[in-house]
Amino acid sequence: MEEVKKPSPHTLSCPVCLDYWSLQEIDSHIMGCVGKEGDKSLKGLKVLPPKQPTPSKKEGVSTRSAAKRDQDPNEAEAKTWQKVPDLPKAPTFYPTEEEFRDPMKYIASIQDEAVQYGICKIVPPSDKWLQGKPFSKVVSQKNFVFQTKLQNIHQLQTRVGPSAKFMDDLFDWLDTQKGGAALKATIPPLIDGEELDLYRLYNAITARGGLQNVIRTRTWKDVIRELKMESPDESMLIYQLRAHYFKYLYHFELAQKQKKEEEMSAMTMSRGKSEKKGSKNDKKQSKEEEEDFGYHDGKMFTLTSFKKMANTFKKKWFPSEELAKPNTVENAYWKIVETSDETVQVHYGSDLDVTMHGSGFIMEPTEERHTSGWNLNIFPKLPDSLLSYLDESTAGVSAPMMYIGMLFSTFCWHTEDNYLFSINYLHEGASKTWYGVPGSKAEMFEAVMQKTVPELFKTNPDLLYQLVTMISPRILVDNNVPVYSFLQEAGQFVITFPKAYHAGFSHGFNCAESTNFALEEWLPFGRESTEKYRQRSRSSVLSLDKLLCNAASQPHSQTLNDRLKEELPIMRRDECYLREKVLSKEGTWKCIQFSTYEGKDTTAKECTVCKYDCYLSALVCPCSPNKFVCLRHSENLCECPATRRILLFRYRLMDLDEMLRSVGVPPSETSLSTLFDNSQCKAPISHSGKGHTGQHHPTTPEDKSKTSPKKCTIKSLARNGGIKRMEGITYLDPKEEINEGLFVIESIVDSRTQNDKLEYLLKWEGYPQNEATWEKAEDFACPGLVDQFEEKHKRKAPGPKRSTRTTKGKRVRY
């Protein structure tokens, strides 16, 4: 009979069977307990089919009672709610036919005036630019199929918190379980006197595949890190989290998985042939954030069925158009948002990728059918838009998205991704109310948001990126934040400017389309946003470095050239310092160009730590060839010594110098010494001796004449493990060394097996064949070169067996 261990500092009890087990055995034992008899061992708590809740509301219909509809809408709330003040209007522009022909030129001409308001409206001189192809003739009302998101309008500002809906769902589920009522009375559980947030614990566990997968993969430390919990006894903290999850959430997790599978099965059956045209999933990050705050998947609609539902909903609020005046609708909307006295849920077909659903404009205009530059399918890549220098197409950024709205459908306060410009066109339907705050007042706006809903920012620091929160313009005005507004009608464009916060809502059924673009004035905002995103570990929607390099190497205007003179030196300075840090201070010495490393894989490389786009350079290690970090986070790559790592680069510094010269930056301003003299921090450098790292002192010509440096060859570096292990070497000033001292792998010459380990013979760029060195495959990460080498062997004509040679007593094929 198996001996059960006794309580001790080295044992933990299983929360299922309550027996004690050693720290090494507890996880595998719990897995066995969990798997027994369908997981019924948790103190009688069973997984039962949840009771069907009594419907409290219909989707798309509010819970307004007849009594509430009959009373004066201003009477009950007069003491607790104030109407939205009359806001100053953002400008509306009326271009002539001649001005309207060149979109970018016209927007640039009004920019100085409009940017002060954050938003502006453009009314086309006529509909001739559509050339007889309006929305109704381009889009099929019956075949345009999309899935909506549900918006709880009453929770956009005054919700209790991001976990409110989750806790309601958990409590409702516990009511259906045996022993659930008693369990509810013990919520929230405590750990070291602090309340445990079950919502965050559930999200952290399920994001890693569920409890069983967390136990199997031993990722509890990642869970603790995400929960931002600390304890001197980490093993005990893991035990407590595991026990609480078993007690409160594990069977709820199983029930939710079962429910989701049933819903997916039902949805698949209902979609039928329409599934191919269904909406494309949004970015995983954005979708999770929206679900946290009450945005959930809605239903599948066609334009015809959605319009019918939307019109029915609006009539219950405003039986006639006379009652649906813009001011009346606006006040009704903000009363719901601010007082939450009614439950109002609406559908919104947002972020619909036109490549999946179709566009309101001609998708691929030919010379004969070409409408104009105002066609949003070609607008982002017009010659004067900086996005034209990027080859890739990103939905919603360089390719438009559709938005199908109904009464109260909301786009919450936000700025555009990477502070880009945006353009929105209302194809047809009811009007939209827009609010805008100029980009120059963005920090004031953010301060008021944090002051108004501090509990939401405490739980979600990235709240401003999530498009899930509305606060009334009245609150902003009361805090001296300028807010401007206007009403957008069908057939009108709205432009938003960099860093300008904007928001709004629909007055009824409508169809709009939107995309981003960038004028030359955006570049400083692009730099600012990229840095902010890096600090918050948020992915950018484009690579600023790639855009700058492409623009510098392609024809461009003189005004853009002036902007490049400001931005390119900053890019090069940062890259120069980071390479010096990695090569001279840390000791990485092997380098491979991206084009050689990537091979057929040309996808963008992103830093796993800060999500920065590693266009110019990255670090990789053979121990994890698919993991990349930017040079700022070299210490986070792995535990291997720096000498094993490989620097991936796209341009040599001399290539970047040439870019700067091409835009007219004087050579003196491109030198390393000029860039580093103004730097506040100078990285230490490895000097001669036993790899000692000391403070860097520039080497003068006189100093160089006094030294007798030992010859540093590729073979000697390889034999000694890289720069930091070399003895008796006097290195050049790093400002010269990093420009000329890159040891770049050019090709694989041969392969062999040495001591039962595969090795490759590497040819180094700029060095003769006799300087080629053997590198172990485990120390060499370059899928592109390996594939090229293997493919070359496969293409060899059939012939006699490859010859062998003897290396230290072993026969090796080559």
Coordinates of N, CA and C in Angstrom, one line a residue, residues 640-739:
C640 N 22.0 31.8 -22.2 CA 23.3 31.4 -22.9 C 24.2 32.6 -22.9
P641 N 25.5 32.4 -22.9 CA 26.5 33.5 -23.0 C 26.3 34.3 -24.3
A642 N 26.7 35.5 -24.2 CA 26.5 36.4 -25.4 C 27.3 35.9 -26.6
T643 N 28.4 35.2 -26.3 CA 29.2 34.7 -27.5 C 28.5 33.7 -28.4
R644 N 27.4 33.1 -27.8 CA 26.6 32.2 -28.6 C 25.6 32.9 -29.5
R645 N 25.2 34.1 -29.1 CA 24.1 34.8 -29.8 C 24.6 35.4 -31.1
I646 N 23.6 35.7 -32.0 CA 23.8 36.2 -33.3 C 23.1 37.5 -33.5
L647 N 23.8 38.5 -34.0 CA 23.2 39.8 -34.3 C 22.6 39.7 -35.7
L648 N 21.3 39.9 -35.9 CA 20.7 40.0 -37.2 C 20.6 41.5 -37.6
F649 N 21.0 41.8 -38.8 CA 21.0 43.2 -39.2 C 20.5 43.3 -40.6
R650 N 19.9 44.5 -40.9 CA 19.4 44.7 -42.3 C 20.3 45.6 -43.1
Y651 N 20.9 46.6 -42.4 CA 21.8 47.5 -43.0 C 23.1 47.6 -42.2
R652 N 24.2 47.8 -42.9 CA 25.4 48.2 -42.1 C 25.3 49.6 -41.8
L653 N 26.1 50.1 -40.8 CA 26.1 51.5 -40.5 C 26.5 52.4 -41.6
M654 N 27.4 51.9 -42.5 CA 27.8 52.6 -43.6 C 26.7 52.8 -44.6
D655 N 25.8 51.8 -44.6 CA 24.6 51.9 -45.5 C 23.6 53.0 -44.9
L656 N 23.5 53.1 -43.6 CA 22.7 54.1 -43.0 C 23.3 55.5 -43.2
D657 N 24.7 55.5 -43.2 CA 25.3 56.8 -43.5 C 25.0 57.3 -44.9
E658 N 24.9 56.3 -45.8 CA 24.6 56.7 -47.2 C 23.2 57.2 -47.3
M659 N 22.3 56.6 -46.6 CA 20.9 57.1 -46.6 C 20.9 58.6 -46.1
L660 N 21.6 58.9 -45.0 CA 21.6 60.3 -44.5 C 22.2 61.2 -45.5
R661 N 23.3 60.8 -46.2 CA 23.9 61.6 -47.2 C 22.9 61.9 -48.4
S662 N 22.1 60.9 -48.7 CA 21.2 61.0 -49.8 C 20.1 62.0 -49.6
V663 N 19.8 62.3 -48.3 CA 18.8 63.4 -48.0 C 19.5 64.7 -47.7
G664 N 20.8 64.7 -47.7 CA 21.5 66.0 -47.6 C 22.0 66.3 -46.2
V665 N 22.1 65.2 -45.3 CA 22.8 65.4 -44.0 C 24.3 65.4 -44.2
P666 N 25.0 66.5 -43.8 CA 26.5 66.5 -44.0 C 27.2 65.3 -43.4
P667 N 28.3 64.9 -44.0 CA 29.0 63.7 -43.5 C 29.4 63.9 -42.1
S668 N 29.8 65.1 -41.7 CA 30.2 65.3 -40.3 C 29.1 65.0 -39.3
E669 N 27.9 65.1 -39.7 CA 26.8 64.8 -38.8 C 26.4 63.3 -38.8
T670 N 27.0 62.5 -39.7 CA 26.8 61.1 -39.8 C 27.8 60.3 -39.1
S671 N 28.9 60.9 -38.7 CA 30.0 60.2 -38.1 C 29.6 59.7 -36.7
L672 N 30.2 58.5 -36.4 CA 29.9 58.0 -35.1 C 30.2 58.9 -33.9
S673 N 31.4 59.5 -34.0 CA 31.9 60.4 -32.9 C 30.9 61.5 -32.7
T674 N 30.4 62.1 -33.8 CA 29.4 63.2 -33.6 C 28.2 62.7 -32.9
L675 N 27.7 61.6 -33.3 CA 26.5 61.1 -32.7 C 26.7 60.7 -31.2
F676 N 27.9 60.1 -30.9 CA 28.1 59.6 -29.5 C 28.5 60.7 -28.6
D677 N 29.2 61.8 -29.1 CA 29.6 62.8 -28.2 C 28.5 63.5 -27.4
N678 N 27.3 63.5 -28.0 CA 26.1 64.1 -27.4 C 25.3 63.1 -26.6
S679 N 25.7 61.9 -26.5 CA 25.0 60.9 -25.8 C 25.4 61.0 -24.3
Q680 N 24.4 60.9 -23.5 CA 24.6 61.0 -22.0 C 25.2 59.7 -21.4
C681 N 25.0 58.6 -22.1 CA 25.5 57.3 -21.6 C 26.4 56.7 -22.6
K682 N 27.6 56.3 -22.2 CA 28.5 55.6 -23.1 C 28.8 54.2 -22.5
A683 N 28.6 53.2 -23.4 CA 28.8 51.9 -22.9 C 30.2 51.5 -22.7
P684 N 30.5 50.7 -21.7 CA 31.9 50.3 -21.5 C 32.3 49.4 -22.6
I685 N 33.6 49.2 -22.7 CA 34.2 48.4 -23.8 C 35.1 47.3 -23.3
S686 N 35.2 46.2 -24.0 CA 36.1 45.1 -23.6 C 37.5 45.5 -24.0
H687 N 38.5 45.6 -23.1 CA 39.9 46.0 -23.4 C 40.7 44.7 -23.4
S688 N 42.0 44.9 -23.7 CA 42.9 43.8 -23.6 C 43.0 43.3 -22.2
G689 N 43.5 42.1 -22.0 CA 43.6 41.4 -20.7 C 42.6 40.3 -20.7
K690 N 42.1 39.9 -19.5 CA 41.2 38.8 -19.4 C 39.8 39.2 -19.5
G691 N 39.4 39.8 -20.6 CA 38.0 40.1 -20.8 C 37.5 41.2 -19.9
H692 N 38.4 42.0 -19.3 CA 38.0 43.0 -18.3 C 37.1 44.1 -19.0
T693 N 36.0 44.4 -18.4 CA 35.2 45.5 -18.9 C 35.4 46.8 -18.1
G694 N 35.9 47.8 -18.8 CA 36.2 49.0 -18.1 C 35.5 50.2 -18.7
Q695 N 35.7 51.4 -18.2 CA 35.1 52.5 -18.8 C 35.8 52.9 -20.1
H696 N 35.0 53.3 -21.1 CA 35.5 53.5 -22.4 C 36.2 54.9 -22.4
H697 N 37.4 54.9 -23.0 CA 38.1 56.1 -23.2 C 38.5 56.2 -24.7
P698 N 38.2 57.2 -25.4 CA 38.5 57.3 -26.9 C 40.0 57.1 -27.1
T699 N 40.3 56.4 -28.1 CA 41.7 56.1 -28.4 C 42.2 57.2 -29.4
T700 N 43.3 57.8 -29.0 CA 43.9 58.9 -29.9 C 44.9 58.2 -30.8
P701 N 45.3 58.9 -31.9 CA 46.4 58.4 -32.8 C 47.7 58.1 -32.1
E702 N 48.0 59.0 -31.0 CA 49.2 58.7 -30.3 C 49.1 57.4 -29.5
D703 N 47.9 57.2 -28.9 CA 47.8 55.9 -28.2 C 48.0 54.7 -29.1
K704 N 47.4 54.8 -30.3 CA 47.5 53.7 -31.2 C 48.9 53.4 -31.6
S705 N 49.8 54.5 -31.7 CA 51.2 54.3 -32.1 C 51.9 53.6 -31.0
K706 N 51.5 53.7 -29.7 CA 52.2 53.1 -28.6 C 51.8 51.6 -28.4
T707 N 50.7 51.2 -29.0 CA 50.2 49.8 -28.8 C 50.7 48.9 -30.0
S708 N 50.9 47.7 -29.7 CA 51.2 46.7 -30.7 C 50.2 45.6 -30.7
P709 N 49.0 45.9 -31.4 CA 47.9 44.9 -31.2 C 48.2 43.6 -31.9
K710 N 47.7 42.5 -31.2 CA 47.8 41.2 -31.7 C 46.8 41.0 -32.9
K711 N 47.2 40.3 -33.9 CA 46.3 40.1 -35.0 C 45.1 39.3 -34.6
C712 N 43.9 39.8 -34.9 CA 42.6 39.2 -34.4 C 41.9 38.6 -35.7
T713 N 42.0 37.2 -35.8 CA 41.4 36.6 -37.0 C 40.1 35.9 -36.6
I714 N 39.3 35.6 -37.7 CA 38.1 34.9 -37.5 C 38.3 33.5 -36.7
K715 N 39.4 32.8 -37.1 CA 39.6 31.5 -36.5 C 40.0 31.7 -35.0
S716 N 40.7 32.7 -34.7 CA 41.1 32.9 -33.3 C 39.9 33.3 -32.5
L717 N 39.0 34.1 -33.1 CA 37.7 34.4 -32.4 C 36.9 33.2 -32.1
A718 N 36.8 32.3 -33.2 CA 35.9 31.1 -33.0 C 36.5 30.2 -32.0
R719 N 37.8 30.0 -32.0 CA 38.4 29.1 -31.1 C 38.3 29.5 -29.7
N720 N 38.3 30.8 -29.4 CA 38.3 31.4 -28.1 C 36.9 31.8 -27.6
G721 N 35.9 31.6 -28.4 CA 34.6 31.9 -28.0 C 34.1 33.3 -28.2
G722 N 34.8 34.1 -29.0 CA 34.3 35.4 -29.2 C 35.2 36.5 -28.6
I723 N 34.8 37.8 -28.7 CA 35.6 38.9 -28.4 C 36.0 38.9 -26.9
K724 N 35.0 38.7 -26.0 CA 35.3 38.9 -24.6 C 36.3 37.9 -24.0
R725 N 36.5 36.7 -24.7 CA 37.4 35.7 -24.2 C 38.8 35.9 -24.8
M726 N 39.0 36.8 -25.7 CA 40.3 36.9 -26.4 C 41.3 37.7 -25.4
E727 N 42.5 37.2 -25.3 CA 43.5 37.9 -24.4 C 44.5 38.5 -25.3
G728 N 45.1 39.6 -24.8 CA 46.1 40.3 -25.4 C 45.7 41.0 -26.7
I729 N 44.4 41.4 -26.7 CA 43.9 42.2 -27.9 C 43.7 43.6 -27.5
T730 N 44.2 44.5 -28.3 CA 43.9 45.9 -28.1 C 42.9 46.3 -29.2
Y731 N 41.7 46.7 -28.7 CA 40.6 46.9 -29.7 C 40.6 48.4 -30.1
L732 N 40.1 48.7 -31.3 CA 39.9 50.0 -31.7 C 38.8 50.7 -30.9
D733 N 38.7 52.0 -31.0 CA 37.6 52.7 -30.5 C 36.3 52.1 -31.0
P734 N 35.3 51.9 -30.2 CA 34.1 51.2 -30.6 C 33.4 52.0 -31.7
K735 N 33.6 53.3 -31.8 CA 33.0 54.1 -32.8 C 33.5 53.7 -34.2
E736 N 34.7 53.2 -34.2 CA 35.3 52.7 -35.5 C 35.0 51.2 -35.6
E737 N 35.1 50.5 -34.5 CA 35.0 49.1 -34.6 C 33.7 48.6 -35.1
I738 N 32.6 49.2 -34.6 CA 31.3 48.6 -34.9 C 30.9 48.9 -36.4
N739 N 31.6 49.9 -37.0 CA 31.4 50.1 -38.4 C 32.2 49.2 -39.3

